[in-house]
XYZ file of C-alpha atoms in Angstrom:
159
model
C -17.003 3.740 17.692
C -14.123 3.264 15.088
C -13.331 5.690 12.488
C -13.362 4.991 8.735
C -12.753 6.786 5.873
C -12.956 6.368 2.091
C -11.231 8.781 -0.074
C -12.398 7.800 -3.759
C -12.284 9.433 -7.141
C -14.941 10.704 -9.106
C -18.620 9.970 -8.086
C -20.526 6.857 -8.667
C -22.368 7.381 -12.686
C -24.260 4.254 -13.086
C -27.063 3.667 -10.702
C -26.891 0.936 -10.117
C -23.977 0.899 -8.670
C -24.912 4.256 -6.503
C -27.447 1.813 -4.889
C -25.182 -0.713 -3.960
C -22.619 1.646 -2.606
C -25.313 3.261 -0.671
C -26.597 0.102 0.568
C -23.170 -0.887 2.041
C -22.785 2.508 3.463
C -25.691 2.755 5.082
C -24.856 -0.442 6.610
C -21.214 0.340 7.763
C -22.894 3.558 9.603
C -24.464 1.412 12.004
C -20.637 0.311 13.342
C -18.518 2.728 12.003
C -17.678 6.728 12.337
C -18.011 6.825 8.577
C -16.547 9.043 6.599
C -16.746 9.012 2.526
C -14.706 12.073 0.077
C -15.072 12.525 -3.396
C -12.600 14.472 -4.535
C -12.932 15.731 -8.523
C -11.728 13.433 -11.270
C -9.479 14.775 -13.911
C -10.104 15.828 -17.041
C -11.094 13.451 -19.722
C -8.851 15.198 -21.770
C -5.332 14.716 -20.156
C -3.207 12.117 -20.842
C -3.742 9.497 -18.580
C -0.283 10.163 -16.390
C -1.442 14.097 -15.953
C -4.408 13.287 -15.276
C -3.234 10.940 -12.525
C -1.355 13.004 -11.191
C -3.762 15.298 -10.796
C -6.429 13.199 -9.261
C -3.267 12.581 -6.642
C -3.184 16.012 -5.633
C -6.358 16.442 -4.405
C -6.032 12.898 -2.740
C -3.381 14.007 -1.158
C -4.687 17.699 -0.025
C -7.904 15.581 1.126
C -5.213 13.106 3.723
C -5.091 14.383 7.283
C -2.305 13.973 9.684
C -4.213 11.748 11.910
C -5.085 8.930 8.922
C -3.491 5.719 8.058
C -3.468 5.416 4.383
C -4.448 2.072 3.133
C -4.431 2.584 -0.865
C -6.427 -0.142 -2.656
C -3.553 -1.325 -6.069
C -3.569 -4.075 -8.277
C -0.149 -4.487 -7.070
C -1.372 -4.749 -3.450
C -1.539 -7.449 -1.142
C -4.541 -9.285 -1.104
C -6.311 -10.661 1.585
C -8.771 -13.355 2.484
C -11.812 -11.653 3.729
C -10.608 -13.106 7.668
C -7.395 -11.376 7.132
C -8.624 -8.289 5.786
C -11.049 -8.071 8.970
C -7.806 -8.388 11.367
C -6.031 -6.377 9.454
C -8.228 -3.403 10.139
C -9.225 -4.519 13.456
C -5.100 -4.270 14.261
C -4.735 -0.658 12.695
C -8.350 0.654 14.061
C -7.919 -0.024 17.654
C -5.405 3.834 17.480
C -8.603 5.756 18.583
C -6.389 8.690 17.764
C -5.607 7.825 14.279
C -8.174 7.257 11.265
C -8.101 3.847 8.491
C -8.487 5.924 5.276
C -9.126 3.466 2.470
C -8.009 5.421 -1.166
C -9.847 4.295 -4.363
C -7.642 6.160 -7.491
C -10.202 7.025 -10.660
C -9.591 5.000 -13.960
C -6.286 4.912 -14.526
C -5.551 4.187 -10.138
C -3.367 6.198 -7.956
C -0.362 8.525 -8.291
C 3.241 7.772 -7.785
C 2.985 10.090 -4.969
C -0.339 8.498 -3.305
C 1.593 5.324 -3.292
C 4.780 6.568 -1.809
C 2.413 7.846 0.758
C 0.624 5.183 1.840
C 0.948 2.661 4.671
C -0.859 -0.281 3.085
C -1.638 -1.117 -0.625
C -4.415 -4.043 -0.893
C -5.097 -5.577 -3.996
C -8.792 -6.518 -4.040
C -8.479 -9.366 -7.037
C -5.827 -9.661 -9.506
C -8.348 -9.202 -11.926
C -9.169 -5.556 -12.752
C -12.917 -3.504 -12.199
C -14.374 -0.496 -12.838
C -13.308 1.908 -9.897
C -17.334 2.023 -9.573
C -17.501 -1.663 -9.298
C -14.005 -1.674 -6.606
C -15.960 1.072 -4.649
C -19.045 -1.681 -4.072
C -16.600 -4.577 -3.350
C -14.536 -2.740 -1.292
C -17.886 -1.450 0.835
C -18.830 -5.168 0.965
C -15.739 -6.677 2.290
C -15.520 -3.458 5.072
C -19.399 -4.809 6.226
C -17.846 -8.597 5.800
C -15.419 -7.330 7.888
C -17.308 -5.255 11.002
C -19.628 -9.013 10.436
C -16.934 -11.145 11.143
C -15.446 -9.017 14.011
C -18.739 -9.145 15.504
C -19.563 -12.755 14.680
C -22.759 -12.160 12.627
C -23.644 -15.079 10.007
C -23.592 -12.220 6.933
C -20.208 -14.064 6.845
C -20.317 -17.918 6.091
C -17.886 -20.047 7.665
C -15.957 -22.490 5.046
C -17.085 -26.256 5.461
C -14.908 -28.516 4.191
């Protein structure tokens, strides 16, 4: 069974989108070795750059050796939801070595987290919530396990 891990900031708040993420989790279970970590958001009352580089710290002390960090930027690369699923079907096949898929808090990732990273993905060029980016992110990981294992969940493009 692959490994996967998400490293995210802050918990979910709105229900809503709880119950999505869960849904998608729950989901991605059933293929992957699933992993999730929550590490602490900063305090509301730092200025945004301290309190980024906070939040990196503790991303950072949450990394182990064995993971490939894949940090999810605006400034990414993005990815048809075809590529994305080679992508990670390319880096998971390292039994030895762990896809760990960083989601920064509201102001996105340190300097440091992105120094560190192997990957950055853009998921639109258009900007969400980090609770909303957490959901689509879960999504396109289960579009992804779906297409690798040829389930219809993922449509194939008529034209």
């Amino acid at each position: 069974m692959i490994q996967l891990k998400i490293i995210a900031v802050g918990k979910i708040k709105e229900r809503f989108w709880a119950d999505a993420a869960e849904h998608y989790i729950t989901r991605l279970k059933r293929s992957y070795k699933f992993q999730e970590i929550i590490v602490k958001d900063g305090n509301a009352k730092m200025k945004p750059l301290e309190r980024n580089n906070d939040e990196g710290k503790r991303i950072l002390a949450a990394l182990a050796p064995t993971d490939i960090p894949i940090c999810m930027d605006e400034h990414g690369k993005t990815y048809t939801s075809v590529k994305f699923s080679e992508m990670l079907d390319r880096i998971g096949m390292d039994n030895n070595r762990t896809p760990t898929l960083i989601i920064g808090g509201a102001y996105g990732l340190s300097q440091d987290v992105l120094k560190k990273c192997q990957y950055k993905i853009s998921l639109s060029p258009m900007t969400f919530t980090h609770e909303m980016a957490r959901v689509v992110l879960y999504e396109q990981l289960y579009r992804a396990d779906a297409i690798l294992r040829g389930s219809p969940y993922h449509h194939v493009e008529v034209r």
